[in-house]
Amino acid sequence: MTVEKYFVLQGGDRMPRIGFGTWQASDEVLEKSVSDALSAGYRHFDTARAYENEAALGRALTRWIGGEQTRRKELFVVTKLPPGGNRPDLVPEYFNNSLKDLGLDYLDMYIMHTPFAFEHIPGDLHPKNPDGSMRVDLSTDLIAVWKAILKLKESGRVRHVGVSNVNEEQLRRLCAVEKPACLQIEVHVLCQQKSMIGIASELGIPIVAYSPLGSKALADVLAAKTGREYPDLLSLPIVQRIADAHSRTAAQVLLRYTLQRGVGAIPKSTNPARIQQNISLWNFELTESELKELSTVDRGENGRICDFSLSIYL
Ligand SMILES: NC(=O)c1ccc[n+]([C@@H]2O[C@H](COP(=O)([O-])OP(=O)(O)OC[C@H]3O[C@@H](n4cnc5c(N)ncnc54)[C@H](OP(=O)(O)O)[C@@H]3O)[C@@H](O)[C@H]2O)c1
């Protein structure tokens, strides 16, 4: 089974199916990791205003671009509107601040991070109630925010716009205005999103999997605080067995499985060997029977790790 290396977007732009995730790394570590990722061949970089690391990512990318427009064109840079910015009048300001911190003239993709909003408190991207839960603003007008994001394209400073963390009903409502260029959701072997992938495929929307390796750092924190069980995807016996059969690592099997399902992925690593490993996915192939076996591991919603309703524990 041939796996394409790119999604081809409207206008012919190419978004690499494997990108580099940047959540949960200190600025210093991130700058070094991004340089390693560029050397390993990554060209798609995923950040978000909410990760508070756009400036560090921007410094590493700007160094690599070195003022060469041809180099900038090789990159596919994605950032996201934070939940506190989910108000039509605030969208341009948040967008401009992201672009400025990244030190770029334009973005390849701007994504609505969540369909829900936090209260807008200048300088506080993660406003919390005294009990630790997020200060959610229930008055969000999803469609009005989406229209404001779409309008950004008129400036020529963003080439594509997408969404993240929406459910099927929300996705259909957004599509009635204009189809997102990309849908970024949690997808991995325990949370396979079969229904959503079917719908997005019918609608012709590329899916990019976040937490494709199971976001171990987040899973460990949540397990310690909630007492829930979060299996380590990389240690699942079925994944280990298939990895051994192909002389590959468990992470490579998980990522290749994602690709063979037609889904892109943005694994995060700060380790040079793992960074290299996570993009070396092209010269092996999972068999039909391995794909079927992996399909049975799905736990549906129960396999979700990045559950925003658990923010009270973070
Ligand atoms: N749209 C959204 O709401 C949303 C939500 C979550 C994440 N994201 C994006 O998706 C990206 C990826 O998700 P994630 O960071 O949650 O988790 P992930 O990529 O599933 O997992 C990252 C973890 O796996 C480890 N790891 C990476 N490669 C490995 C390998 N080859 N072997 C063993 N361990 C490996 C990393 O440790 P080391 O660093 O030590 O290698 C890190 O602890 C994020 O960084 C972010 O850009 C988006």
Short mmCIF file of N, CA, C and O in Angstrom, two decimals, residues 137-226:
data_model
loop_
_atom_site.label_atom_id
_atom_site.label_comp_id
_atom_site.label_asym_id
_atom_site.label_seq_id
_atom_site.Cartn_x
_atom_site.Cartn_y
_atom_site.Cartn_z
N ASP A 137 -16.57 29.95 28.68
CA ASP A 137 -17.57 30.95 28.31
C ASP A 137 -18.56 30.27 27.37
O ASP A 137 -18.22 29.94 26.24
N LEU A 138 -19.76 30.05 27.85
CA LEU A 138 -20.72 29.27 27.07
C LEU A 138 -21.38 30.07 25.95
O LEU A 138 -22.21 29.55 25.22
N SER A 139 -21.01 31.34 25.82
CA SER A 139 -21.69 32.15 24.81
C SER A 139 -21.02 32.10 23.43
O SER A 139 -21.36 32.87 22.54
N THR A 140 -20.07 31.19 23.25
CA THR A 140 -19.35 31.13 21.96
C THR A 140 -20.31 30.97 20.78
O THR A 140 -21.19 30.12 20.81
N ASP A 141 -20.09 31.74 19.75
CA ASP A 141 -20.84 31.57 18.50
C ASP A 141 -19.87 30.95 17.49
O ASP A 141 -19.08 31.64 16.85
N LEU A 142 -19.93 29.61 17.42
CA LEU A 142 -18.96 28.86 16.62
C LEU A 142 -18.91 29.36 15.17
O LEU A 142 -17.83 29.54 14.60
N ILE A 143 -20.08 29.58 14.60
CA ILE A 143 -20.13 29.97 13.19
C ILE A 143 -19.56 31.38 12.99
O ILE A 143 -18.82 31.64 12.04
N ALA A 144 -19.87 32.27 13.92
CA ALA A 144 -19.34 33.64 13.79
C ALA A 144 -17.81 33.62 13.91
O ALA A 144 -17.11 34.35 13.18
N VAL A 145 -17.29 32.78 14.79
CA VAL A 145 -15.81 32.69 14.94
C VAL A 145 -15.21 32.10 13.66
O VAL A 145 -14.20 32.60 13.14
N TRP A 146 -15.86 31.08 13.13
CA TRP A 146 -15.36 30.45 11.89
C TRP A 146 -15.35 31.47 10.75
O TRP A 146 -14.38 31.55 9.99
N LYS A 147 -16.40 32.28 10.65
CA LYS A 147 -16.43 33.29 9.57
C LYS A 147 -15.29 34.30 9.76
O LYS A 147 -14.68 34.74 8.78
N ALA A 148 -15.00 34.65 11.01
CA ALA A 148 -13.91 35.60 11.26
C ALA A 148 -12.57 34.98 10.88
O ALA A 148 -11.67 35.65 10.35
N ILE A 149 -12.43 33.68 11.14
CA ILE A 149 -11.17 32.98 10.76
C ILE A 149 -11.06 32.92 9.23
O ILE A 149 -9.99 33.18 8.66
N LEU A 150 -12.16 32.61 8.58
CA LEU A 150 -12.15 32.54 7.10
C LEU A 150 -11.75 33.89 6.51
O LEU A 150 -11.03 33.96 5.51
N LYS A 151 -12.21 34.95 7.16
CA LYS A 151 -11.94 36.30 6.64
C LYS A 151 -10.43 36.62 6.64
O LYS A 151 -9.96 37.40 5.82
N LEU A 152 -9.70 35.95 7.55
CA LEU A 152 -8.25 36.20 7.62
C LEU A 152 -7.57 35.89 6.29
O LEU A 152 -6.53 36.47 5.96
N LYS A 153 -8.16 34.96 5.54
CA LYS A 153 -7.52 34.55 4.27
C LYS A 153 -7.43 35.72 3.29
O LYS A 153 -6.55 35.76 2.44
N GLU A 154 -8.39 36.69 3.44
CA GLU A 154 -8.40 37.82 2.50
C GLU A 154 -7.13 38.64 2.59
O GLU A 154 -6.73 39.30 1.65
N SER A 155 -6.48 38.62 3.76
CA SER A 155 -5.26 39.43 3.95
C SER A 155 -4.08 38.82 3.21
O SER A 155 -3.04 39.47 3.04
N GLY A 156 -4.19 37.54 2.80
CA GLY A 156 -3.07 36.87 2.15
C GLY A 156 -2.02 36.42 3.15
O GLY A 156 -0.99 35.87 2.79
N ARG A 157 -2.28 36.62 4.45
CA ARG A 157 -1.26 36.25 5.44
C ARG A 157 -1.51 34.88 6.06
O ARG A 157 -0.79 34.46 6.95
N VAL A 158 -2.56 34.21 5.58
CA VAL A 158 -2.74 32.81 5.95
C VAL A 158 -3.29 32.09 4.73
O VAL A 158 -4.22 32.56 4.07
N ARG A 159 -2.68 30.95 4.42
CA ARG A 159 -3.05 30.28 3.17
C ARG A 159 -4.24 29.34 3.34
O ARG A 159 -5.04 29.18 2.44
N HIS A 160 -4.34 28.71 4.53
CA HIS A 160 -5.43 27.75 4.75
C HIS A 160 -5.91 27.87 6.19
O HIS A 160 -5.14 28.24 7.08
N VAL A 161 -7.19 27.54 6.40
CA VAL A 161 -7.71 27.56 7.77
C VAL A 161 -8.41 26.25 8.07
O VAL A 161 -9.05 25.64 7.21
N GLY A 162 -8.26 25.82 9.32
CA GLY A 162 -8.82 24.52 9.71
C GLY A 162 -9.40 24.57 11.11
O GLY A 162 -9.46 25.63 11.74
N VAL A 163 -9.80 23.41 11.60
CA VAL A 163 -10.41 23.32 12.93
C VAL A 163 -9.86 22.12 13.69
O VAL A 163 -9.26 21.22 13.09
N SER A 164 -10.10 22.13 14.98
CA SER A 164 -9.62 21.05 15.83
C SER A 164 -10.66 20.78 16.91
O SER A 164 -11.38 21.70 17.33
N ASN A 165 -10.73 19.53 17.35
CA ASN A 165 -11.55 19.15 18.50
C ASN A 165 -13.06 19.37 18.32
O ASN A 165 -13.77 19.49 19.32
N VAL A 166 -13.52 19.50 17.09
CA VAL A 166 -14.97 19.64 16.89
C VAL A 166 -15.60 18.25 16.82
O VAL A 166 -14.93 17.27 16.49
N ASN A 167 -16.88 18.17 17.13
CA ASN A 167 -17.58 16.89 16.96
C ASN A 167 -18.24 16.86 15.57
O ASN A 167 -18.14 17.83 14.80
N GLU A 168 -18.90 15.75 15.27
CA GLU A 168 -19.42 15.56 13.91
C GLU A 168 -20.47 16.61 13.55
O GLU A 168 -20.49 17.14 12.44
N GLU A 169 -21.33 16.91 14.51
CA GLU A 169 -22.39 17.88 14.25
C GLU A 169 -21.78 19.27 14.00
O GLU A 169 -22.18 19.99 13.09
N GLN A 170 -20.79 19.61 14.81
CA GLN A 170 -20.14 20.93 14.63
C GLN A 170 -19.42 20.98 13.29
O GLN A 170 -19.46 22.00 12.59
N LEU A 171 -18.79 19.86 12.91
CA LEU A 171 -18.07 19.85 11.64
C LEU A 171 -19.04 20.10 10.47
O LEU A 171 -18.74 20.88 9.56
N ARG A 172 -20.19 19.48 10.54
CA ARG A 172 -21.17 19.66 9.44
C ARG A 172 -21.66 21.11 9.40
O ARG A 172 -21.86 21.68 8.33
N ARG A 173 -21.86 21.71 10.59
CA ARG A 173 -22.31 23.11 10.61
C ARG A 173 -21.25 24.04 10.02
O ARG A 173 -21.55 24.97 9.28
N LEU A 174 -19.99 23.77 10.34
CA LEU A 174 -18.91 24.60 9.80
C LEU A 174 -18.83 24.44 8.28
O LEU A 174 -18.65 25.42 7.54
N CYS A 175 -19.01 23.19 7.83
CA CYS A 175 -18.92 22.92 6.38
C CYS A 175 -20.02 23.64 5.61
O CYS A 175 -19.84 23.95 4.43
N ALA A 176 -21.15 23.88 6.26
CA ALA A 176 -22.25 24.57 5.57
C ALA A 176 -21.83 26.01 5.25
O ALA A 176 -22.37 26.63 4.33
N VAL A 177 -20.85 26.53 5.99
CA VAL A 177 -20.33 27.88 5.68
C VAL A 177 -19.16 27.71 4.68
O VAL A 177 -19.20 28.26 3.57
N GLU A 178 -18.16 26.97 5.09
CA GLU A 178 -17.03 26.65 4.19
C GLU A 178 -16.26 25.49 4.82
O GLU A 178 -16.01 25.48 6.02
N LYS A 179 -15.87 24.56 3.97
CA LYS A 179 -15.18 23.36 4.44
C LYS A 179 -13.80 23.73 5.02
O LYS A 179 -13.02 24.42 4.36
N PRO A 180 -13.50 23.26 6.24
CA PRO A 180 -12.14 23.48 6.77
C PRO A 180 -11.10 22.75 5.91
O PRO A 180 -11.40 21.67 5.38
N ALA A 181 -9.92 23.32 5.81
CA ALA A 181 -8.86 22.69 5.01
C ALA A 181 -8.24 21.51 5.74
O ALA A 181 -7.50 20.73 5.13
N CYS A 182 -8.54 21.39 7.04
CA CYS A 182 -7.93 20.32 7.82
C CYS A 182 -8.70 20.16 9.13
O CYS A 182 -9.25 21.14 9.64
N LEU A 183 -8.75 18.94 9.61
CA LEU A 183 -9.35 18.67 10.92
C LEU A 183 -8.28 18.00 11.77
O LEU A 183 -7.77 16.94 11.40
N GLN A 184 -7.94 18.64 12.90
CA GLN A 184 -6.93 18.06 13.79
C GLN A 184 -7.64 17.51 15.03
O GLN A 184 -8.29 18.26 15.76
N ILE A 185 -7.53 16.20 15.23
CA ILE A 185 -8.18 15.55 16.37
C ILE A 185 -7.26 14.48 16.95
O ILE A 185 -6.30 14.06 16.30
N GLU A 186 -7.61 14.04 18.17
CA GLU A 186 -6.85 12.94 18.77
C GLU A 186 -7.18 11.65 18.01
O GLU A 186 -8.34 11.27 17.89
N VAL A 187 -6.14 11.03 17.48
CA VAL A 187 -6.31 9.72 16.82
C VAL A 187 -5.11 8.86 17.16
O VAL A 187 -3.96 9.29 17.00
N HIS A 188 -5.37 7.68 17.68
CA HIS A 188 -4.31 6.69 17.86
C HIS A 188 -4.98 5.33 17.99
O HIS A 188 -6.21 5.23 17.90
N VAL A 189 -4.19 4.33 18.25
CA VAL A 189 -4.71 2.97 18.18
C VAL A 189 -5.83 2.70 19.20
O VAL A 189 -6.71 1.88 18.95
N LEU A 190 -5.83 3.42 20.32
CA LEU A 190 -6.90 3.21 21.32
C LEU A 190 -8.09 4.13 21.10
O LEU A 190 -9.15 3.93 21.68
N CYS A 191 -7.91 5.15 20.31
CA CYS A 191 -8.98 6.14 20.05
C CYS A 191 -8.98 6.36 18.53
O CYS A 191 -8.40 7.31 18.03
N GLN A 192 -9.61 5.44 17.82
CA GLN A 192 -9.39 5.37 16.37
C GLN A 192 -10.29 6.30 15.56
O GLN A 192 -10.09 6.47 14.36
N GLN A 193 -11.32 6.87 16.18
CA GLN A 193 -12.14 7.89 15.52
C GLN A 193 -12.70 7.40 14.19
O GLN A 193 -12.71 8.12 13.19
N LYS A 194 -13.20 6.16 14.19
CA LYS A 194 -13.62 5.57 12.91
C LYS A 194 -14.76 6.36 12.26
O LYS A 194 -14.75 6.60 11.06
N SER A 195 -15.73 6.76 13.07
CA SER A 195 -16.88 7.47 12.51
C SER A 195 -16.44 8.84 11.96
O SER A 195 -16.77 9.21 10.83
N MET A 196 -15.66 9.57 12.75
CA MET A 196 -15.23 10.91 12.31
C MET A 196 -14.35 10.82 11.06
O MET A 196 -14.46 11.64 10.15
N ILE A 197 -13.50 9.81 11.00
CA ILE A 197 -12.63 9.66 9.82
C ILE A 197 -13.49 9.36 8.59
O ILE A 197 -13.24 9.89 7.50
N GLY A 198 -14.55 8.56 8.79
CA GLY A 198 -15.46 8.27 7.67
C GLY A 198 -16.13 9.55 7.17
O GLY A 198 -16.19 9.80 5.96
N ILE A 199 -16.59 10.37 8.10
CA ILE A 199 -17.30 11.60 7.71
C ILE A 199 -16.34 12.58 7.02
O ILE A 199 -16.64 13.15 5.98
N ALA A 200 -15.16 12.74 7.63
CA ALA A 200 -14.20 13.69 7.05
C ALA A 200 -13.78 13.21 5.65
O ALA A 200 -13.59 14.03 4.74
N SER A 201 -13.68 11.90 5.48
CA SER A 201 -13.28 11.38 4.18
C SER A 201 -14.39 11.66 3.15
O SER A 201 -14.12 12.09 2.03
N GLU A 202 -15.65 11.44 3.55
CA GLU A 202 -16.79 11.78 2.65
C GLU A 202 -16.76 13.26 2.27
O GLU A 202 -17.04 13.64 1.14
N LEU A 203 -16.42 14.09 3.25
CA LEU A 203 -16.43 15.54 3.01
C LEU A 203 -15.14 16.01 2.32
O LEU A 203 -15.03 17.17 1.92
N GLY A 204 -14.16 15.13 2.23
CA GLY A 204 -12.89 15.49 1.59
C GLY A 204 -12.03 16.40 2.46
O GLY A 204 -11.35 17.29 1.97
N ILE A 205 -12.06 16.15 3.77
CA ILE A 205 -11.26 16.97 4.70
C ILE A 205 -10.10 16.12 5.24
O ILE A 205 -10.33 15.09 5.88
N PRO A 206 -8.86 16.55 5.03
CA PRO A 206 -7.72 15.80 5.59
C PRO A 206 -7.76 15.82 7.11
O PRO A 206 -8.03 16.85 7.71
N ILE A 207 -7.45 14.66 7.71
CA ILE A 207 -7.36 14.59 9.18
C ILE A 207 -5.90 14.49 9.59
O ILE A 207 -5.14 13.71 9.00
N VAL A 208 -5.54 15.28 10.59
CA VAL A 208 -4.22 15.18 11.19
C VAL A 208 -4.41 14.70 12.63
O VAL A 208 -5.20 15.28 13.39
N ALA A 209 -3.71 13.62 12.98
CA ALA A 209 -3.83 13.01 14.31
C ALA A 209 -2.91 13.71 15.29
O ALA A 209 -1.70 13.76 15.09
N TYR A 210 -3.52 14.21 16.38
CA TYR A 210 -2.64 14.68 17.46
C TYR A 210 -2.54 13.58 18.53
O TYR A 210 -3.34 12.65 18.54
N SER A 211 -1.52 13.69 19.36
CA SER A 211 -1.20 12.64 20.35
C SER A 211 -1.18 11.25 19.71
O SER A 211 -1.72 10.28 20.26
N PRO A 212 -0.52 11.10 18.56
CA PRO A 212 -0.58 9.82 17.84
C PRO A 212 0.15 8.69 18.56
O PRO A 212 -0.07 7.52 18.25
N LEU A 213 1.01 9.08 19.53
CA LEU A 213 1.74 8.05 20.29
C LEU A 213 1.17 7.89 21.69
O LEU A 213 1.73 7.19 22.54
N GLY A 214 0.07 8.58 21.96
CA GLY A 214 -0.58 8.41 23.25
C GLY A 214 -0.19 9.43 24.30
O GLY A 214 -0.54 9.28 25.47
N SER A 215 0.53 10.48 23.89
CA SER A 215 0.83 11.61 24.79
C SER A 215 1.19 11.15 26.20
O SER A 215 0.53 11.50 27.18
N LYS A 216 2.28 10.41 26.31
CA LYS A 216 2.59 9.73 27.59
C LYS A 216 2.68 10.70 28.77
O LYS A 216 2.19 10.40 29.86
N ALA A 217 3.27 11.87 28.53
CA ALA A 217 3.44 12.81 29.66
C ALA A 217 2.08 13.22 30.21
O ALA A 217 1.86 13.24 31.42
N LEU A 218 1.14 13.52 29.30
CA LEU A 218 -0.20 13.91 29.73
C LEU A 218 -0.90 12.73 30.40
O LEU A 218 -1.52 12.86 31.46
N ALA A 219 -0.79 11.54 29.79
CA ALA A 219 -1.44 10.35 30.34
C ALA A 219 -0.93 10.06 31.75
O ALA A 219 -1.72 9.73 32.64
N ASP A 220 0.38 10.23 31.98
CA ASP A 220 0.94 9.96 33.31
C ASP A 220 0.38 10.92 34.35
O ASP A 220 0.04 10.53 35.46
N VAL A 221 0.28 12.20 33.96
CA VAL A 221 -0.24 13.20 34.91
C VAL A 221 -1.69 12.87 35.25
O VAL A 221 -2.09 12.85 36.42
N LEU A 222 -2.49 12.59 34.22
CA LEU A 222 -3.91 12.32 34.45
C LEU A 222 -4.09 11.02 35.24
O LEU A 222 -4.95 10.94 36.12
N ALA A 223 -3.28 10.01 34.96
CA ALA A 223 -3.39 8.74 35.69
C ALA A 223 -3.10 8.97 37.17
O ALA A 223 -3.83 8.48 38.03
N ALA A 224 -2.05 9.75 37.45
CA ALA A 224 -1.69 9.99 38.85
C ALA A 224 -2.79 10.76 39.57
O ALA A 224 -3.06 10.52 40.75
N LYS A 225 -3.43 11.69 38.86
CA LYS A 225 -4.41 12.55 39.55
C LYS A 225 -5.83 12.00 39.56
O LYS A 225 -6.60 12.33 40.45
N THR A 226 -6.16 11.16 38.59
CA THR A 226 -7.55 10.70 38.51
C THR A 226 -7.69 9.23 38.93
O THR A 226 -8.80 8.76 39.15
#
